[in-house]
CSV table of C-alpha atoms and ligand atoms in Angstrom, one decimal:
chain,number,residue,atom,x,y,z
A,1,ALA,CA,0.0,0.0,0.0
A,2,TRP,CA,1.3,3.5,-0.9
A,3,HIS,CA,0.7,6.5,1.3
A,4,VAL,CA,1.9,10.0,1.4
A,5,SER,CA,3.9,11.0,4.4
A,6,GLU,CA,1.7,13.4,6.3
A,7,PRO,CA,-1.5,12.2,7.8
A,8,LEU,CA,-0.7,8.7,9.1
A,9,PRO,CA,-0.8,7.7,12.8
A,10,PRO,CA,1.9,5.8,14.6
A,11,ARG,CA,1.9,2.1,13.7
A,12,PRO,CA,1.2,-0.5,16.3
A,13,LEU,CA,4.4,-2.4,16.9
A,14,ARG,CA,5.0,-6.1,16.6
A,15,GLU,CA,5.3,-7.8,20.0
A,16,ASP,CA,8.3,-9.9,21.0
A,17,ALA,CA,8.2,-12.1,24.0
A,18,ALA,CA,11.9,-12.0,24.7
A,19,LEU,CA,12.0,-8.2,24.4
A,20,ALA,CA,10.8,-7.2,27.9
A,21,ASP,CA,13.8,-8.9,29.6
A,22,THR,CA,16.4,-7.5,27.2
A,23,LYS,CA,14.9,-4.1,27.5
A,24,ARG,CA,15.2,-4.3,31.3
A,25,ALA,CA,18.8,-5.3,30.9
A,26,LEU,CA,19.3,-2.4,28.5
A,27,ALA,CA,17.8,0.0,31.0
A,28,ARG,CA,20.3,-1.2,33.6
A,29,GLN,CA,23.1,-0.7,31.1
A,30,PHE,CA,22.0,2.9,30.5
A,31,GLU,CA,21.8,3.6,34.2
A,32,ALA,CA,25.3,2.2,34.7
A,33,LEU,CA,26.6,4.3,31.9
A,34,GLU,CA,24.9,7.4,33.2
A,35,ALA,CA,26.2,6.8,36.8
A,36,SER,CA,29.8,6.4,35.5
A,37,SER,CA,29.7,9.5,33.3
A,38,SER,CA,27.9,12.0,35.4
A,39,SER,CA,30.1,12.4,38.5
A,40,ALA,CA,29.6,16.2,38.6
A,41,ASP,CA,33.1,17.6,39.2
A,42,ALA,CA,35.2,14.9,37.6
A,43,PRO,CA,37.9,16.3,35.4
A,44,PRO,CA,37.8,15.6,31.7
A,45,SER,CA,39.3,12.1,31.2
A,46,ALA,CA,40.5,10.1,28.3
A,47,ASP,CA,37.0,8.7,28.2
A,48,ALA,CA,35.3,12.0,27.7
A,49,PRO,CA,33.4,12.2,24.4
A,50,PRO,CA,35.4,13.8,21.6
A,51,SER,CA,34.5,17.3,20.9
A,52,ALA,CA,32.8,17.9,17.6
A,53,PRO,CA,34.8,19.2,14.6
A,54,PRO,CA,33.9,22.6,13.2
A,55,SER,CA,31.1,22.8,10.7
A,56,TRP,CA,31.8,22.4,7.0
A,57,ASP,CA,30.4,25.3,4.8
A,58,PRO,CA,28.6,23.8,1.7
A,59,ARG,CA,28.8,27.2,-0.1
A,60,GLN,CA,32.4,26.4,-1.1
A,61,GLU,CA,31.2,23.9,-3.6
A,62,ALA,CA,28.7,24.8,-6.3
A,63,ALA,CA,26.9,21.4,-6.3
A,64,MET,CA,26.5,21.6,-2.5
A,65,GLU,CA,25.0,25.1,-2.3
A,66,LYS,CA,21.5,23.8,-2.5
A,67,TYR,CA,21.9,22.1,0.8
A,68,TRP,CA,22.8,25.5,2.4
A,69,VAL,CA,19.6,27.0,1.0
A,70,GLN,CA,17.7,24.2,2.7
A,71,ARG,CA,19.5,24.5,6.0
A,72,LEU,CA,16.5,25.4,8.1
A,73,MET,CA,14.5,22.5,6.6
A,74,LEU,CA,17.4,20.2,7.6
A,75,PHE,CA,17.5,21.6,11.2
A,76,SER,CA,15.0,24.2,12.3
A,77,ARG,CA,17.5,25.2,15.0
A,78,PHE,CA,20.4,25.4,12.5
A,79,SER,CA,21.2,28.9,13.7
A,80,ASP,CA,21.6,27.8,17.3
A,81,GLY,CA,24.9,26.1,16.4
A,82,VAL,CA,24.1,22.9,14.5
A,83,ARG,CA,27.2,21.5,12.8
A,84,MET,CA,27.5,19.3,9.8
A,85,ASP,CA,30.3,17.8,7.7
A,86,ARG,CA,30.2,17.4,3.9
A,87,GLU,CA,28.5,13.9,4.0
A,88,GLY,CA,26.2,15.1,6.7
A,89,TRP,CA,24.9,17.9,4.5
A,90,PHE,CA,23.7,15.7,1.7
A,91,SER,CA,22.6,12.7,3.9
A,92,VAL,CA,20.7,14.3,6.8
A,93,THR,CA,17.0,13.6,7.0
A,94,PRO,CA,15.1,16.9,6.8
A,95,GLU,CA,13.6,17.7,10.2
A,96,VAL,CA,9.9,17.4,9.4
A,97,LEU,CA,10.4,14.0,7.8
A,98,ALA,CA,12.6,12.9,10.7
A,99,ALA,CA,9.9,14.0,13.1
A,100,HIS,CA,7.2,12.2,11.1
A,101,ILE,CA,9.3,9.0,11.1
A,102,ALA,CA,9.9,9.3,14.8
A,103,GLU,CA,6.2,9.6,15.4
A,104,ARG,CA,5.5,6.5,13.4
A,105,CYS,CA,8.3,4.6,15.2
A,106,ARG,CA,7.2,5.8,18.7
A,107,CYS,CA,8.5,3.1,21.1
A,108,ASP,CA,10.6,2.3,24.1
A,109,VAL,CA,14.0,1.5,22.6
A,110,VAL,CA,15.0,2.5,19.1
A,111,VAL,CA,18.4,1.9,17.4
A,112,ASP,CA,19.5,4.5,14.8
A,113,ALA,CA,21.9,2.3,13.1
A,114,PHE,CA,23.5,4.9,10.8
A,115,ALA,CA,23.2,8.1,12.9
A,116,GLY,CA,25.1,10.5,10.7
A,117,VAL,CA,24.9,14.1,12.1
A,118,GLY,CA,21.9,13.1,14.2
A,119,GLY,CA,18.9,14.3,12.1
A,120,ASN,CA,16.9,11.2,13.0
A,121,ALA,CA,18.4,10.4,16.4
A,122,ILE,CA,17.4,13.9,17.7
A,123,GLN,CA,13.7,13.4,16.6
A,124,PHE,CA,13.6,9.8,18.1
A,125,ALA,CA,14.7,11.4,21.4
A,126,PHE,CA,11.4,13.2,21.4
A,127,THR,CA,9.2,10.1,20.9
A,128,CYS,CA,11.2,7.2,22.3
A,129,GLU,CA,12.5,6.4,25.8
A,130,ARG,CA,15.9,5.4,24.7
A,131,VAL,CA,17.9,6.0,21.5
A,132,ILE,CA,21.0,4.1,20.6
A,133,ALA,CA,22.8,6.1,17.9
A,134,ILE,CA,25.5,4.2,16.0
A,135,ASP,CA,28.0,5.5,13.4
A,136,LEU,CA,31.2,4.2,11.9
A,137,ASP,CA,32.7,7.7,11.7
A,138,ALA,CA,33.8,9.0,15.1
A,139,ASP,CA,33.9,12.6,13.9
A,140,ARG,CA,30.4,12.5,12.5
A,141,LEU,CA,29.1,10.8,15.6
A,142,ALA,CA,30.6,13.7,17.6
A,143,LEU,CA,28.7,16.1,15.4
A,144,ALA,CA,25.5,14.1,16.2
A,145,ARG,CA,26.2,14.4,19.9
A,146,HIS,CA,26.9,18.1,19.5
A,147,ASN,CA,23.6,18.7,17.5
A,148,ALA,CA,21.7,16.7,20.1
A,149,GLN,CA,23.1,19.1,22.7
A,150,VAL,CA,21.8,22.0,20.7
A,151,TYR,CA,18.4,20.4,20.8
A,152,GLY,CA,18.7,19.5,24.5
A,153,VAL,CA,18.2,15.8,24.0
A,154,ALA,CA,21.8,14.4,24.2
A,155,ASP,CA,21.0,12.7,27.6
A,156,ARG,CA,18.4,10.5,26.0
A,157,ILE,CA,20.8,9.2,23.4
A,158,GLU,CA,23.6,6.7,23.8
A,159,PHE,CA,26.2,7.3,21.1
A,160,VAL,CA,28.0,4.2,20.0
A,161,HIS,CA,31.0,4.4,17.7
A,162,GLY,CA,31.1,1.2,15.6
A,163,ASP,CA,30.0,-0.9,12.6
A,164,PHE,CA,26.2,-1.6,12.9
A,165,LEU,CA,26.6,-5.0,11.2
A,166,ALA,CA,29.2,-6.0,13.9
A,167,LEU,CA,27.2,-4.5,16.8
A,168,ALA,CA,23.8,-5.8,15.7
A,169,PRO,CA,24.0,-9.3,17.2
A,170,ARG,CA,24.4,-7.7,20.7
A,171,LEU,CA,21.5,-5.2,20.3
A,172,ARG,CA,17.9,-5.6,21.2
A,173,ALA,CA,15.3,-2.9,20.5
A,174,ASP,CA,11.7,-2.3,19.5
A,175,VAL,CA,12.6,-0.6,16.3
A,176,VAL,CA,15.8,-0.4,14.2
A,177,PHE,CA,16.0,2.6,11.9
A,178,LEU,CA,18.2,2.3,8.9
A,179,SER,CA,19.5,5.2,6.8
A,180,PRO,CA,22.7,3.9,5.3
A,181,PRO,CA,24.8,5.8,2.7
A,182,TRP,CA,23.4,5.6,-0.7
A,183,GLY,CA,26.7,6.2,-2.5
A,184,GLY,CA,26.5,10.0,-2.5
A,185,PRO,CA,24.1,12.4,-4.3
A,186,GLU,CA,24.8,10.5,-7.5
A,187,TYR,CA,22.3,7.9,-6.4
A,188,ALA,CA,19.6,9.9,-8.2
A,189,ASP,CA,21.3,9.5,-11.6
A,190,ALA,CA,20.4,5.8,-11.7
A,191,ASP,CA,17.0,4.8,-13.3
A,192,ALA,CA,16.5,2.4,-10.4
A,193,PHE,CA,18.3,2.0,-7.1
A,194,ASP,CA,19.4,-1.5,-6.2
A,195,ILE,CA,19.7,-2.0,-2.4
A,196,ASP,CA,22.2,-4.8,-2.8
A,197,THR,CA,24.7,-3.3,-5.0
A,198,MET,CA,24.4,0.5,-4.8
A,199,MET,CA,25.1,1.3,-1.1
A,200,GLY,CA,28.8,1.6,-1.4
A,201,GLY,CA,30.3,-1.5,0.2
A,202,LEU,CA,27.1,-2.2,2.2
A,203,ASP,CA,24.7,-5.0,1.2
A,204,GLY,CA,21.2,-3.5,1.8
A,205,THR,CA,19.6,-6.9,2.3
A,206,ALA,CA,22.2,-7.9,4.9
A,207,VAL,CA,21.6,-4.6,6.7
A,208,LEU,CA,17.8,-5.4,6.8
A,209,HIS,CA,18.4,-8.9,8.1
A,210,ALA,CA,20.7,-7.6,10.8
A,211,ALA,CA,18.0,-5.1,11.9
A,212,LEU,CA,15.3,-7.7,12.0
A,213,ALA,CA,17.5,-10.0,14.1
A,214,ALA,CA,17.8,-7.2,16.7
A,215,ALA,CA,14.2,-5.9,16.6
A,216,PRO,CA,10.8,-7.0,15.4
A,217,ASN,CA,10.4,-3.8,13.5
A,218,ALA,CA,12.7,-2.1,11.0
A,219,ALA,CA,12.2,1.2,9.4
A,220,TYR,CA,14.3,1.8,6.2
A,221,TYR,CA,15.0,5.2,4.7
A,222,LEU,CA,15.5,4.5,1.0
A,223,PRO,CA,16.1,6.6,-2.2
A,224,ARG,CA,13.0,7.7,-4.1
A,225,ASN,CA,14.2,5.7,-7.1
A,226,VAL,CA,14.5,2.5,-5.0
A,227,ARG,CA,13.4,-0.7,-6.8
A,228,ARG,CA,10.1,-1.1,-5.0
A,229,GLY,CA,9.6,-4.7,-6.2
A,230,GLN,CA,13.0,-5.6,-4.7
A,231,VAL,CA,12.0,-4.2,-1.4
A,232,ALA,CA,8.7,-6.1,-1.5
A,233,ALA,CA,10.5,-9.3,-2.3
A,234,ARG,CA,12.8,-8.9,0.7
A,235,ALA,CA,9.8,-8.5,2.9
A,236,ARG,CA,8.2,-11.6,1.5
A,237,ALA,CA,11.4,-13.6,1.9
A,238,VAL,CA,11.4,-13.0,5.7
A,239,ASP,CA,7.6,-13.2,5.9
A,240,CYS,CA,7.3,-9.7,7.3
A,241,PRO,CA,4.5,-7.2,6.8
A,242,LEU,CA,5.7,-4.2,4.7
A,243,GLU,CA,4.4,-0.7,4.2
A,244,LEU,CA,6.0,1.7,1.7
A,245,GLU,CA,5.6,5.4,2.2
A,246,ARG,CA,6.7,8.2,-0.1
A,247,CYS,CA,8.2,11.1,1.8
A,248,PHE,CA,7.4,14.5,0.3
A,249,LEU,CA,8.7,17.8,1.4
A,250,ASN,CA,7.2,20.9,-0.2
A,251,GLY,CA,5.8,18.8,-3.0
A,252,HIS,CA,9.2,17.3,-3.8
A,253,GLU,CA,9.8,13.6,-3.2
A,254,LYS,CA,12.8,13.2,-0.9
A,255,ALA,CA,12.8,9.5,-0.1
A,256,VAL,CA,10.8,6.3,0.4
A,257,MET,CA,10.2,4.8,3.9
A,258,ALA,CA,9.9,1.0,4.1
A,259,TYR,CA,8.3,-0.2,7.4
A,260,PHE,CA,9.0,-3.9,8.0
A,261,GLY,CA,7.0,-5.4,10.9
A,262,PHE,CA,4.8,-2.7,12.4
A,263,GLU,CA,1.9,-5.1,12.2
A,264,GLU,CA,-1.4,-4.0,11.1
A,265,GLY,CA,-3.9,-4.3,14.0
A,266,GLU,CA,-6.2,-2.5,16.3
A,267,GLU,CA,-4.9,0.1,18.6
A,268,GLU,CA,-5.1,-1.0,22.2
B,301,LIG,P1,19.1,14.8,-2.7
B,301,LIG,O1,18.6,14.1,-3.8
B,301,LIG,O2,20.6,14.9,-2.6
B,301,LIG,O3,18.5,16.2,-2.5
B,301,LIG,O4,18.6,14.1,-1.4
B,301,LIG,P2,17.3,16.9,-3.2
B,301,LIG,O5,17.1,18.3,-2.6
B,301,LIG,O6,16.1,16.0,-3.2
B,301,LIG,O7,17.9,17.1,-4.7
B,301,LIG,P3,17.3,17.4,-6.1
B,301,LIG,O8,18.3,18.3,-6.7
B,301,LIG,O9,17.2,16.1,-6.8
B,301,LIG,O10,16.0,18.1,-5.9
B,301,LIG,C1,17.3,14.0,-1.0
B,301,LIG,C2,17.2,13.4,0.4
B,301,LIG,O11,17.8,12.1,0.4
B,301,LIG,C3,18.1,14.2,1.4
B,301,LIG,O12,17.4,15.2,2.1
B,301,LIG,C4,18.6,13.2,2.4
B,301,LIG,O13,17.7,13.1,3.5
B,301,LIG,C5,18.5,11.9,1.6
B,301,LIG,N1,19.8,11.4,1.2
B,301,LIG,C6,20.6,11.7,0.2
B,301,LIG,N2,21.7,11.0,0.1
B,301,LIG,C7,22.7,11.1,-0.9
B,301,LIG,C8,21.7,10.1,1.2
B,301,LIG,C9,22.5,9.1,1.6
B,301,LIG,O14,23.6,8.8,1.1
B,301,LIG,N3,22.1,8.4,2.7
B,301,LIG,C10,20.9,8.7,3.3
B,301,LIG,N4,20.6,8.0,4.4
B,301,LIG,N5,20.1,9.7,2.9
B,301,LIG,C11,20.5,10.4,1.8
B,302,LIG,N1,20.1,9.7,9.1
B,302,LIG,C1,21.3,10.5,9.3
B,302,LIG,C2,22.2,10.4,8.1
B,302,LIG,C3,22.8,9.0,7.8
B,302,LIG,S1,24.1,9.1,6.6
B,302,LIG,C4,21.0,11.9,9.6
B,302,LIG,O1,19.8,12.3,9.6
B,302,LIG,O2,21.9,12.7,10.0
B,302,LIG,C5,24.8,7.5,6.7
B,302,LIG,C6,25.8,7.3,7.9
B,302,LIG,O3,26.1,5.9,7.9
B,302,LIG,C7,27.1,8.0,7.7
B,302,LIG,O4,27.3,8.9,8.7
B,302,LIG,C8,28.2,6.9,7.7
B,302,LIG,O5,29.4,7.2,8.5
B,302,LIG,C9,27.4,5.8,8.4
B,302,LIG,N2,27.9,4.4,8.2
B,302,LIG,C10,28.4,3.9,7.0
B,302,LIG,N3,28.6,2.6,7.2
B,302,LIG,C11,28.3,2.2,8.5
B,302,LIG,C12,28.3,1.1,9.3
B,302,LIG,N4,28.7,-0.1,8.7
B,302,LIG,N5,27.8,1.1,10.5
B,302,LIG,C13,27.4,2.3,11.1
B,302,LIG,N6,27.4,3.4,10.4
B,302,LIG,C14,27.8,3.4,9.1
């Protein structure tokens, strides 16, 4: 079923019997982390989070200037000190879409597997109890933490530097959100985007399987030219309900959301 991005309610989540225990364990893990990192007058230690690099100005490259024009759509609080690097500028989920996705993924524990500069993680912090934000790039993750501080939500997010595919077997969550690299802005030049071969070195199907092993629900942010039949086939192969949603911003299609799991059903 196809829907436009605006008027839909949050989806009821799939239940998972083992989840309650692992979520309790996760909560304890967060409490321990908080206790060890919040000793008020402790001097900065080697364990202190790295400070964020300076922001990169997209006006220095003609092809990147359009992202500067859109800066307040990317982050409404851009002028309060949001920082992005080059990849962050062309990859970040525009804020109203990120807020919409966060509303639909409202839950207890969400994993943002490819956190980037934090566009999604920040919005998840407003709708979910706990956010685990992962990124392979330590500097970009520091930008995400910085931006979460600008939004006053950094304390609700655990920032984890690492490879999602390596970390996934140790994660349990209600929802895993996936917004991997699409191979740069050139993704749009292809007639059709293939999730298995066009995400740089990543296998988009392996990423989905890793997510569904860690959570009963996976929400996948995909290019607007994604092969929809391929996505539907992946859902059938794992016997998982699928909803595709076209994400429009000011009449322009930005991306396609694929919700795996999120069972249809009556609201309780
Ligand atoms: P775009 O196509 O670069 O911009 O990205 P736009 O303004 O639609 O370009 P136009 O000139 O075709 O009109 C559209 C949206 O896709 C961006 O806002 C990002 O949220 C998202 N996006 C783009 N890239 C290249 C990536 C990516 O590599 N990874 C992820 N996760 N999202 C991306
Ligand atoms: N949704 C983000 C943008 C994500 S861009 C936002 O709104 O800001 C994709 C990110 O995936 C990049 O920051 C890249 O460093 C990261 N990445 C690439 N491979 C990864 C991997 N194997 N594990 C975790 N992160 C990875």
